[in-house]
XYZ file of N, CA and C in Angstrom:
216
model
N 9.581 22.369 -1.522
C 8.795 21.181 -1.811
C 8.113 21.315 -3.179
N 7.649 22.524 -3.500
C 7.002 22.723 -4.797
C 7.954 22.430 -5.954
N 9.212 22.820 -5.794
C 10.191 22.566 -6.851
C 10.481 21.069 -6.984
N 10.536 20.375 -5.868
C 10.745 18.916 -5.903
C 9.592 18.246 -6.633
N 8.381 18.655 -6.320
C 7.206 18.078 -6.977
C 7.216 18.355 -8.476
N 7.590 19.566 -8.849
C 7.627 19.931 -10.259
C 8.638 19.076 -11.025
N 9.840 18.941 -10.495
C 10.869 18.168 -11.189
C 10.563 16.671 -11.169
N 9.879 16.213 -10.156
C 9.436 14.809 -10.140
C 8.452 14.569 -11.277
N 7.557 15.527 -11.508
C 6.623 15.412 -12.631
C 7.360 15.368 -13.956
N 8.396 16.189 -14.113
C 9.196 16.182 -15.350
C 9.885 14.832 -15.548
N 10.536 14.346 -14.496
C 11.327 13.116 -14.602
C 10.470 11.875 -14.835
N 9.298 11.838 -14.249
C 8.468 10.631 -14.306
C 7.250 10.791 -15.208
N 7.292 11.748 -16.108
C 6.151 12.005 -16.982
C 5.777 10.748 -17.773
N 4.498 10.432 -17.786
C 3.995 9.314 -18.571
C 4.195 7.954 -17.945
N 4.704 7.873 -16.732
C 4.959 6.582 -16.103
C 3.877 6.181 -15.111
N 2.865 7.014 -14.907
C 1.741 6.649 -14.060
C 1.951 6.846 -12.569
N 2.927 7.632 -12.173
C 3.178 7.845 -10.749
C 2.391 9.006 -10.166
N 1.808 9.828 -10.998
C 1.166 11.042 -10.496
C -0.001 10.750 -9.565
N -0.780 9.704 -9.847
C -1.922 9.375 -8.991
C -1.457 9.110 -7.559
N -0.380 8.352 -7.405
C 0.145 8.035 -6.082
C 0.732 9.272 -5.416
N 1.364 10.138 -6.202
C 1.898 11.377 -5.640
C 0.782 12.274 -5.125
N -0.264 12.433 -5.910
C -1.393 13.262 -5.450
C -2.001 12.701 -4.171
N -2.125 11.396 -4.101
C -2.692 10.773 -2.910
C -1.770 10.983 -1.704
N -0.478 10.744 -1.895
C 0.491 10.873 -0.802
C 0.548 12.306 -0.278
N 0.502 13.278 -1.185
C 0.623 14.672 -0.792
C -0.732 15.329 -0.524
N -1.825 14.539 -0.596
C -3.183 15.035 -0.342
C -3.515 16.253 -1.191
N -3.217 16.145 -2.491
C -3.506 17.220 -3.430
C -4.659 16.814 -4.340
N -5.342 17.804 -4.861
C -6.433 17.565 -5.803
C -5.877 17.264 -7.187
N -6.586 16.415 -7.919
C -6.263 16.152 -9.313
C -7.119 17.099 -10.142
N -6.478 17.925 -10.941
C -7.194 18.904 -11.760
C -7.012 18.526 -13.225
N -8.113 18.181 -13.875
C -8.086 17.830 -15.294
C -8.732 18.957 -16.071
N -7.987 19.552 -17.001
C -8.462 20.717 -17.740
C -8.796 20.362 -19.178
N -9.722 21.140 -19.757
C -10.059 20.974 -21.168
C -8.974 21.602 -22.028
N -9.066 21.375 -23.321
C -8.090 21.983 -24.238
C -8.163 23.503 -24.184
N -9.373 24.047 -24.028
C -9.543 25.498 -23.948
C -8.889 26.069 -22.693
N -8.791 25.255 -21.639
C -8.177 25.692 -20.384
C -6.675 25.408 -20.352
N -6.155 24.819 -21.414
C -4.727 24.508 -21.471
C -4.402 23.071 -21.135
N -5.429 22.220 -21.037
C -5.206 20.814 -20.724
C -5.385 19.934 -21.940
N -5.699 18.670 -21.697
C -5.843 17.730 -22.804
C -7.087 16.854 -22.690
N -8.006 17.196 -21.786
C -9.185 16.367 -21.572
C -10.402 16.929 -22.288
N -11.284 16.033 -22.718
C -12.575 16.463 -23.248
C -13.396 17.019 -22.096
N -14.365 17.840 -22.408
C -15.119 18.523 -21.354
C -15.824 17.557 -20.409
N -16.200 16.370 -20.891
C -16.853 15.385 -20.021
C -15.933 14.888 -18.913
N -14.631 14.881 -19.187
C -13.666 14.345 -18.233
C -12.856 15.424 -17.530
N -13.113 16.673 -17.837
C -12.388 17.783 -17.212
C -13.023 18.096 -15.870
N -12.497 17.479 -14.826
C -13.048 17.632 -13.478
C -11.903 17.843 -12.492
N -12.267 18.235 -11.304
C -11.318 18.319 -10.198
C -11.701 17.261 -9.181
N -10.750 16.413 -8.822
C -10.990 15.336 -7.866
C -10.224 15.671 -6.596
N -10.953 15.870 -5.515
C -10.349 16.217 -4.233
C -10.221 14.974 -3.362
N -9.158 14.873 -2.562
C -8.994 13.695 -1.708
C -10.119 13.527 -0.690
N -10.700 14.614 -0.245
C -11.750 14.533 0.778
C -13.139 14.256 0.205
N -13.252 14.084 -1.092
C -14.555 13.866 -1.717
C -15.098 12.451 -1.550
N -14.373 11.558 -0.931
C -14.841 10.183 -0.787
C -14.945 9.502 -2.138
N -13.912 9.643 -2.960
C -13.963 9.191 -4.339
C -13.177 7.915 -4.589
N -13.087 7.067 -3.579
C -12.428 5.768 -3.709
C -10.941 5.883 -4.039
N -10.259 6.788 -3.361
C -8.804 6.877 -3.539
C -8.125 5.634 -2.975
N -8.809 4.943 -2.061
C -8.261 3.728 -1.482
C -8.839 2.538 -2.212
N -7.959 1.649 -2.648
C -8.420 0.476 -3.373
C -8.913 -0.587 -2.398
N -9.964 -1.255 -2.774
C -10.552 -2.294 -1.950
C -9.893 -3.629 -2.298
N -9.616 -4.434 -1.279
C -9.067 -5.773 -1.508
C -10.226 -6.676 -1.936
N -10.087 -7.397 -3.049
C -11.164 -8.270 -3.516
C -11.524 -9.345 -2.479
N -12.787 -9.712 -2.422
C -13.272 -10.688 -1.448
C -12.544 -12.021 -1.574
N -12.249 -12.466 -2.800
C -11.539 -13.736 -2.984
C -10.179 -13.724 -2.298
N -9.517 -12.570 -2.313
C -8.202 -12.477 -1.676
C -8.299 -12.689 -0.174
N -9.329 -12.140 0.445
C -9.478 -12.316 1.882
C -10.000 -13.707 2.228
N -10.756 -14.311 1.323
C -11.282 -15.667 1.569
C -10.185 -16.719 1.508
N -9.284 -16.616 0.565
C -8.307 -17.660 0.300
C -6.908 -17.361 0.829
N -6.700 -16.221 1.400
C -5.386 -15.859 1.921
C -5.513 -15.562 3.401
N -5.015 -16.450 4.209
C -5.108 -16.303 5.663
C -4.273 -15.157 6.214
N -3.353 -14.634 5.431
C -2.508 -13.530 5.882
C -3.178 -12.171 5.750
N -4.279 -12.100 4.984
C -5.005 -10.853 4.825
C -6.075 -10.775 5.888
N -6.036 -9.694 6.653
C -7.024 -9.528 7.736
C -8.133 -8.620 7.323
C-alpha cells in the first residue's frame, strides 16, 4: 500500500488530489519548512491530524439546504 501511495503522489503531483487522499487514508498532513526539507514558511509548517477536529469535512452552505429540497 505504501508503494501505491508513493506512485500515486508521483503521478498526480500538483493536481490537488493529496488532500482527498490524506482524508481517505486517515493520514496526517505534514508541512515542513525549507530547513526541514519542505517548502513552507515557518508560519505554515504544521502537522494537521485527522482527529484534531480541523474541519476536514466541508459544510453545506445554508442557502443550498434552503433552496434545494433534495438536500437533507
